[in-house]
PDB file of C-alpha atoms in Angstrom:
ATOM      1  CA  GLY A  16       6.538  11.807 -50.267  1.00  0.00           C
ATOM      2  CA  TRP A  17       9.944  12.121 -51.753  1.00  0.00           C
ATOM      3  CA  GLU A  18      11.582  11.534 -48.400  1.00  0.00           C
ATOM      4  CA  ILE A  19       9.639   8.261 -48.157  1.00  0.00           C
ATOM      5  CA  LEU A  20      10.909   7.347 -51.530  1.00  0.00           C
ATOM      6  CA  ARG A  21      14.473   8.114 -50.736  1.00  0.00           C
ATOM      7  CA  GLU A  22      14.426   6.265 -47.308  1.00  0.00           C
ATOM      8  CA  ALA A  23      13.050   3.164 -49.032  1.00  0.00           C
ATOM      9  CA  GLY A  24      15.786   3.244 -51.679  1.00  0.00           C
ATOM     10  CA  VAL A  25      13.219   3.577 -54.549  1.00  0.00           C
ATOM     11  CA  ARG A  26      14.841   4.417 -57.853  1.00  0.00           C
ATOM     12  CA  VAL A  27      13.271   6.917 -60.158  1.00  0.00           C
ATOM     13  CA  ASN A  28      13.093   7.366 -64.015  1.00  0.00           C
ATOM     14  CA  VAL A  29      11.961  10.573 -65.490  1.00  0.00           C
ATOM     15  CA  CYS A  30      10.738  11.234 -68.964  1.00  0.00           C
ATOM     16  CA  PRO A  31      11.564  14.768 -69.974  1.00  0.00           C
ATOM     17  CA  ARG A  32       9.369  14.793 -73.096  1.00  0.00           C
ATOM     18  CA  SER A  33       6.471  12.640 -72.109  1.00  0.00           C
ATOM     19  CA  ASP A  34       4.470  14.902 -69.719  1.00  0.00           C
ATOM     20  CA  SER A  35       4.801  17.891 -71.910  1.00  0.00           C
ATOM     21  CA  HIS A  36       4.046  15.846 -75.074  1.00  0.00           C
ATOM     22  CA  TYR A  37       0.721  14.637 -73.530  1.00  0.00           C
ATOM     23  CA  GLY A  38       0.004  17.864 -71.562  1.00  0.00           C
ATOM     24  CA  ILE A  39      -0.236  15.886 -68.206  1.00  0.00           C
ATOM     25  CA  GLU A  40      -0.416  18.125 -65.188  1.00  0.00           C
ATOM     26  CA  SER A  41       2.195  20.923 -65.401  1.00  0.00           C
ATOM     27  CA  GLY A  42       4.069  19.302 -68.301  1.00  0.00           C
ATOM     28  CA  MET A  43       7.238  19.286 -66.438  1.00  0.00           C
ATOM     29  CA  PHE A  44       9.293  16.293 -65.397  1.00  0.00           C
ATOM     30  CA  ALA A  45      10.485  15.812 -61.923  1.00  0.00           C
ATOM     31  CA  ILE A  46      14.113  15.691 -61.974  1.00  0.00           C
ATOM     32  CA  GLU A  47      14.679  18.801 -59.764  1.00  0.00           C
ATOM     33  CA  ALA A  48      12.392  17.592 -56.989  1.00  0.00           C
ATOM     34  CA  ALA A  49      14.168  14.105 -57.037  1.00  0.00           C
ATOM     35  CA  GLN A  50      17.592  15.503 -56.630  1.00  0.00           C
ATOM     36  CA  ARG A  51      16.632  18.103 -54.057  1.00  0.00           C
ATOM     37  CA  HIS A  52      15.670  15.027 -52.068  1.00  0.00           C
ATOM     38  CA  GLY A  53      18.937  13.229 -52.780  1.00  0.00           C
ATOM     39  CA  ILE A  54      17.545  10.919 -55.455  1.00  0.00           C
ATOM     40  CA  ASN A  55      19.575  10.614 -58.766  1.00  0.00           C
ATOM     41  CA  PRO A  56      17.026   9.837 -61.379  1.00  0.00           C
ATOM     42  CA  GLY A  57      17.610   8.227 -64.780  1.00  0.00           C
ATOM     43  CA  LEU A  58      16.274   9.333 -68.159  1.00  0.00           C
ATOM     44  CA  SER A  59      13.975   7.198 -70.147  1.00  0.00           C
ATOM     45  CA  VAL A  60      11.750   7.468 -73.111  1.00  0.00           C
ATOM     46  CA  ASP A  61       8.000   6.871 -72.239  1.00  0.00           C
ATOM     47  CA  ASN A  62       6.183   6.063 -75.407  1.00  0.00           C
ATOM     48  CA  GLU A  63       8.009   5.052 -78.598  1.00  0.00           C
ATOM     49  CA  THR A  64       4.766   5.048 -80.613  1.00  0.00           C
ATOM     50  CA  SER A  65       4.231   8.779 -80.151  1.00  0.00           C
ATOM     51  CA  TYR A  66       7.932  10.067 -80.585  1.00  0.00           C
ATOM     52  CA  SER A  67      11.267   8.693 -81.375  1.00  0.00           C
ATOM     53  CA  THR A  68      13.651   6.771 -78.993  1.00  0.00           C
ATOM     54  CA  ASP A  69      16.231   9.350 -78.903  1.00  0.00           C
ATOM     55  CA  MET A  70      18.286   9.686 -75.748  1.00  0.00           C
ATOM     56  CA  PHE A  71      20.104  12.566 -77.282  1.00  0.00           C
ATOM     57  CA  MET A  72      17.000  14.447 -77.714  1.00  0.00           C
ATOM     58  CA  GLU A  73      15.853  13.336 -74.153  1.00  0.00           C
ATOM     59  CA  MET A  74      18.998  14.851 -72.624  1.00  0.00           C
ATOM     60  CA  ARG A  75      18.499  18.231 -74.505  1.00  0.00           C
ATOM     61  CA  VAL A  76      14.856  18.580 -73.565  1.00  0.00           C
ATOM     62  CA  ALA A  77      15.734  17.893 -69.857  1.00  0.00           C
ATOM     63  CA  PHE A  78      18.133  20.739 -70.215  1.00  0.00           C
ATOM     64  CA  TYR A  79      15.809  23.128 -71.829  1.00  0.00           C
ATOM     65  CA  LEU A  80      12.893  22.338 -69.550  1.00  0.00           C
ATOM     66  CA  GLN A  81      14.986  22.677 -66.402  1.00  0.00           C
ATOM     67  CA  ARG A  82      16.411  26.148 -67.809  1.00  0.00           C
ATOM     68  CA  VAL A  83      12.784  27.332 -68.441  1.00  0.00           C
ATOM     69  CA  MET A  84      11.528  26.166 -64.940  1.00  0.00           C
ATOM     70  CA  GLY A  85      14.566  28.072 -63.383  1.00  0.00           C
ATOM     71  CA  MET A  86      13.902  31.165 -65.435  1.00  0.00           C
ATOM     72  CA  HIS A  87      10.041  31.118 -64.372  1.00  0.00           C
ATOM     73  CA  LYS A  88      10.892  30.793 -60.709  1.00  0.00           C
ATOM     74  CA  GLN A  89      13.528  33.512 -60.997  1.00  0.00           C
ATOM     75  CA  HIS A  90      11.330  36.128 -62.792  1.00  0.00           C
ATOM     76  CA  CYS A  91       7.718  35.251 -62.014  1.00  0.00           C
ATOM     77  CA  CYS A  92       7.790  33.589 -58.574  1.00  0.00           C
ATOM     78  CA  ASP A  93      10.794  34.579 -56.480  1.00  0.00           C
ATOM     79  CA  SER A  94      13.053  37.333 -57.728  1.00  0.00           C
ATOM     80  CA  GLY A  95      15.667  36.108 -55.331  1.00  0.00           C
ATOM     81  CA  HIS A  96      15.753  32.534 -56.878  1.00  0.00           C
ATOM     82  CA  SER A  97      19.028  31.843 -58.490  1.00  0.00           C
ATOM     83  CA  LEU A  98      18.913  30.137 -62.004  1.00  0.00           C
ATOM     84  CA  THR A  99      20.017  26.634 -62.112  1.00  0.00           C
ATOM     85  CA  THR A 100      20.598  24.533 -65.125  1.00  0.00           C
ATOM     86  CA  LEU A 101      21.609  20.900 -65.516  1.00  0.00           C
ATOM     87  CA  PRO A 102      25.276  20.470 -66.461  1.00  0.00           C
ATOM     88  CA  ALA A 103      26.018  18.274 -69.530  1.00  0.00           C
ATOM     89  CA  ALA A 104      28.129  15.884 -67.540  1.00  0.00           C
ATOM     90  CA  GLN A 105      25.200  15.401 -65.169  1.00  0.00           C
ATOM     91  CA  LEU A 106      22.688  14.778 -67.986  1.00  0.00           C
ATOM     92  CA  LEU A 107      24.886  12.235 -69.623  1.00  0.00           C
ATOM     93  CA  LYS A 108      25.354  10.393 -66.226  1.00  0.00           C
ATOM     94  CA  SER A 109      21.409  10.346 -65.870  1.00  0.00           C
ATOM     95  CA  ALA A 110      21.221   8.584 -69.415  1.00  0.00           C
ATOM     96  CA  THR A 111      23.792   6.076 -68.655  1.00  0.00           C
ATOM     97  CA  VAL A 112      24.874   5.315 -65.189  1.00  0.00           C
ATOM     98  CA  ASP A 113      21.614   6.351 -63.374  1.00  0.00           C
ATOM     99  CA  GLY A 114      19.633   4.763 -66.111  1.00  0.00           C
ATOM    100  CA  ALA A 115      21.220   1.580 -65.595  1.00  0.00           C
ATOM    101  CA  THR A 116      20.790   1.851 -61.788  1.00  0.00           C
ATOM    102  CA  CYS A 117      17.139   2.369 -62.225  1.00  0.00           C
ATOM    103  CA  ALA A 118      16.908  -0.786 -64.404  1.00  0.00           C
ATOM    104  CA  GLY A 119      18.995  -2.877 -61.608  1.00  0.00           C
ATOM    105  CA  LEU A 120      21.568  -3.301 -64.218  1.00  0.00           C
ATOM    106  CA  GLN A 121      24.475  -1.039 -62.656  1.00  0.00           C
ATOM    107  CA  ASP A 122      26.867  -4.014 -62.246  1.00  0.00           C
ATOM    108  CA  LYS A 123      26.564  -5.065 -65.910  1.00  0.00           C
ATOM    109  CA  VAL A 124      26.028  -1.724 -68.050  1.00  0.00           C
ATOM    110  CA  GLY A 125      26.029   2.035 -67.772  1.00  0.00           C
ATOM    111  CA  SER A 126      29.683   2.904 -67.563  1.00  0.00           C
ATOM    112  CA  LEU A 127      33.017   1.865 -69.231  1.00  0.00           C
ATOM    113  CA  THR A 128      34.335  -0.052 -66.190  1.00  0.00           C
ATOM    114  CA  PRO A 129      36.493  -3.323 -66.071  1.00  0.00           C
ATOM    115  CA  GLY A 130      34.151  -6.295 -65.559  1.00  0.00           C
ATOM    116  CA  LYS A 131      31.032  -4.774 -67.036  1.00  0.00           C
ATOM    117  CA  GLN A 132      29.511  -5.758 -70.207  1.00  0.00           C
ATOM    118  CA  ALA A 133      31.025  -4.004 -73.273  1.00  0.00           C
ATOM    119  CA  ASP A 134      28.116  -1.863 -74.331  1.00  0.00           C
ATOM    120  CA  LEU A 135      29.357   1.277 -76.172  1.00  0.00           C
ATOM    121  CA  ILE A 136      28.902   3.712 -78.898  1.00  0.00           C
ATOM    122  CA  LEU A 137      31.588   5.514 -80.959  1.00  0.00           C
ATOM    123  CA  ILE A 138      30.564   9.035 -82.015  1.00  0.00           C
ATOM    124  CA  ASN A 139      32.130  10.509 -85.108  1.00  0.00           C
ATOM    125  CA  ALA A 140      33.338  13.799 -83.751  1.00  0.00           C
ATOM    126  CA  ALA A 141      34.898  14.844 -87.129  1.00  0.00           C
ATOM    127  CA  ASP A 142      31.326  15.301 -88.538  1.00  0.00           C
ATOM    128  CA  LEU A 143      30.527  18.760 -89.564  1.00  0.00           C
ATOM    129  CA  ASN A 144      27.805  19.344 -87.035  1.00  0.00           C
ATOM    130  CA  LEU A 145      30.056  18.327 -84.301  1.00  0.00           C
ATOM    131  CA  TYR A 146      33.346  20.099 -85.605  1.00  0.00           C
ATOM    132  CA  PRO A 147      35.246  21.647 -84.086  1.00  0.00           C
ATOM    133  CA  ASN A 148      34.433  20.663 -80.515  1.00  0.00           C
ATOM    134  CA  GLY A 149      36.076  21.600 -77.290  1.00  0.00           C
ATOM    135  CA  ASN A 150      34.044  19.779 -74.564  1.00  0.00           C
ATOM    136  CA  ALA A 151      33.277  15.942 -74.632  1.00  0.00           C
ATOM    137  CA  PHE A 152      30.231  16.352 -72.458  1.00  0.00           C
ATOM    138  CA  GLY A 153      28.884  19.364 -74.254  1.00  0.00           C
ATOM    139  CA  THR A 154      29.377  17.775 -77.747  1.00  0.00           C
ATOM    140  CA  VAL A 155      27.722  14.553 -76.659  1.00  0.00           C
ATOM    141  CA  VAL A 156      24.655  16.292 -74.934  1.00  0.00           C
ATOM    142  CA  HIS A 157      24.086  19.388 -76.886  1.00  0.00           C
ATOM    143  CA  ALA A 158      25.112  18.635 -80.528  1.00  0.00           C
ATOM    144  CA  THR A 159      25.085  14.962 -81.212  1.00  0.00           C
ATOM    145  CA  GLU A 160      22.483  13.196 -82.945  1.00  0.00           C
ATOM    146  CA  ARG A 161      21.968   9.563 -83.956  1.00  0.00           C
ATOM    147  CA  SER A 162      23.483   9.910 -87.457  1.00  0.00           C
ATOM    148  CA  ASN A 163      26.730  10.879 -85.726  1.00  0.00           C
ATOM    149  CA  ILE A 164      27.029   7.232 -84.240  1.00  0.00           C
ATOM    150  CA  ASP A 165      29.644   5.423 -86.176  1.00  0.00           C
ATOM    151  CA  THR A 166      29.747   2.287 -84.355  1.00  0.00           C
ATOM    152  CA  VAL A 167      27.666   0.258 -81.751  1.00  0.00           C
ATOM    153  CA  MET A 168      28.945  -2.512 -79.559  1.00  0.00           C
ATOM    154  CA  ILE A 169      26.575  -4.574 -77.230  1.00  0.00           C
ATOM    155  CA  GLY A 170      28.152  -7.301 -75.129  1.00  0.00           C
ATOM    156  CA  GLY A 171      31.336  -6.939 -76.974  1.00  0.00           C
ATOM    157  CA  ARG A 172      29.696  -7.802 -80.381  1.00  0.00           C
ATOM    158  CA  ILE A 173      29.668  -4.954 -82.974  1.00  0.00           C
ATOM    159  CA  VAL A 174      26.166  -4.401 -84.268  1.00  0.00           C
ATOM    160  CA  LYS A 175      26.689  -1.098 -86.213  1.00  0.00           C
ATOM    161  CA  GLN A 176      29.769  -0.060 -87.958  1.00  0.00           C
ATOM    162  CA  ASN A 177      30.714   2.824 -90.410  1.00  0.00           C
ATOM    163  CA  GLY A 178      27.031   4.158 -89.768  1.00  0.00           C
ATOM    164  CA  LYS A 179      25.490   0.875 -90.899  1.00  0.00           C
ATOM    165  CA  VAL A 180      23.527  -1.698 -88.831  1.00  0.00           C
ATOM    166  CA  LEU A 181      24.865  -5.106 -89.360  1.00  0.00           C
ATOM    167  CA  GLY A 182      22.993  -8.324 -89.815  1.00  0.00           C
ATOM    168  CA  VAL A 183      19.800  -6.627 -90.585  1.00  0.00           C
ATOM    169  CA  ASP A 184      17.907  -7.052 -94.022  1.00  0.00           C
ATOM    170  CA  SER A 185      16.560  -3.520 -94.330  1.00  0.00           C
ATOM    171  CA  GLU A 186      14.188  -4.208 -97.301  1.00  0.00           C
ATOM    172  CA  ARG A 187      12.806  -7.189 -95.537  1.00  0.00           C
ATOM    173  CA  LEU A 188      12.177  -5.244 -92.299  1.00  0.00           C
ATOM    174  CA  ARG A 189      10.553  -2.315 -94.201  1.00  0.00           C
ATOM    175  CA  ALA A 190       8.257  -4.772 -96.113  1.00  0.00           C
ATOM    176  CA  ALA A 191       7.093  -6.201 -92.913  1.00  0.00           C
ATOM    177  CA  ILE A 192       6.615  -2.828 -91.370  1.00  0.00           C
ATOM    178  CA  ASP A 193       4.458  -1.750 -94.142  1.00  0.00           C
ATOM    179  CA  GLU A 194       2.426  -4.885 -94.117  1.00  0.00           C
ATOM    180  CA  SER A 195       1.667  -4.529 -90.642  1.00  0.00           C
ATOM    181  CA  ARG A 196       0.797  -0.793 -90.783  1.00  0.00           C
ATOM    182  CA  GLU A 197      -1.551  -1.475 -93.839  1.00  0.00           C
ATOM    183  CA  HIS A 198      -3.336  -4.506 -91.785  1.00  0.00           C
ATOM    184  CA  LEU A 199      -3.961  -2.217 -88.750  1.00  0.00           C
ATOM    185  CA  PHE A 200      -5.226   0.727 -90.754  1.00  0.00           C
ATOM    186  CA  ALA A 201      -7.491  -1.550 -92.705  1.00  0.00           C
ATOM    187  CA  ALA A 202      -8.823  -3.331 -89.574  1.00  0.00           C
ATOM    188  CA  ALA A 203      -9.588  -0.006 -88.109  1.00  0.00           C
ATOM    189  CA  GLY A 204     -10.966   1.598 -91.274  1.00  0.00           C
ATOM    190  CA  TYR A 205      -8.381   4.355 -91.068  1.00  0.00           C
ATOM    191  CA  GLU A 206      -7.436   6.340 -94.124  1.00  0.00           C
ATOM    192  CA  PRO A 207      -3.932   7.906 -93.512  1.00  0.00           C
ATOM    193  CA  ASP A 208      -3.210  11.382 -94.601  1.00  0.00           C
ATOM    194  CA  ILE A 209       0.265  12.344 -93.925  1.00  0.00           C
ATOM    195  CA  PHE A 210      -0.519  16.074 -94.523  1.00  0.00           C
ATOM    196  CA  ALA A 211      -3.303  16.244 -92.288  1.00  0.00           C
ATOM    197  CA  GLU A 212      -3.069  18.867 -89.537  1.00  0.00           C
ATOM    198  CA  LYS A 213      -3.795  16.813 -86.354  1.00  0.00           C
ATOM    199  CA  PHE A 214      -3.099  17.963 -82.855  1.00  0.00           C
ATOM    200  CA  LEU A 215      -2.966  15.793 -79.798  1.00  0.00           C
ATOM    201  CA  PRO A 216      -5.542  17.019 -77.319  1.00  0.00           C
ATOM    202  CA  LEU A 217      -4.267  18.141 -73.952  1.00  0.00           C
ATOM    203  CA  VAL A 218      -5.157  15.640 -71.182  1.00  0.00           C
ATOM    204  CA  GLN A 219      -6.304  17.081 -67.962  1.00  0.00           C
ATOM    205  CA  ALA A 220      -5.089  15.154 -65.042  1.00  0.00           C
ATOM    206  CA  SER A 221      -7.799  14.403 -62.260  1.00  0.00           C
TER     207      SER A 221
END
């Protein structure tokens, strides 16, 4: 199946958190299988209503899941299996360049290249949780979180600066969100309890 996909030029996105979050099949994502067959998948987020849209977290989960899979094969299935991990630089490429390729936007975004759209983020490497740092890839993939993003530029236009989103009325936005949530809860007859212990049932794939 993977060979057919590769020969057809199919692009593949993997969602490291999704399958494990919902307990689908093995709960593992397919990045190793894709790479083994010559496909470089992009990283993406599958369901923003269930967990945050956070590509930094997606990269870290991908790293740890891949490490777990390697250790399992090494210790449980094949003692001669060498432990493989996903290098930080490769994970960052999956989250940027390969993700843009999956979306068919590789000529516009995904890398800082002359002629492409000026989409970029500036990370404050002086923040205490990132300081001191000795490797750019490792710092971005293994330590950075969204609060470290100082500036965001989309198409050459600055939309976040000094840690603040520009042009957004936060109070009005929060009021609209609260109103929408209250309407949905009322329509469903749901009484929210933020301290209730609720667990997502595991889904058995057929």
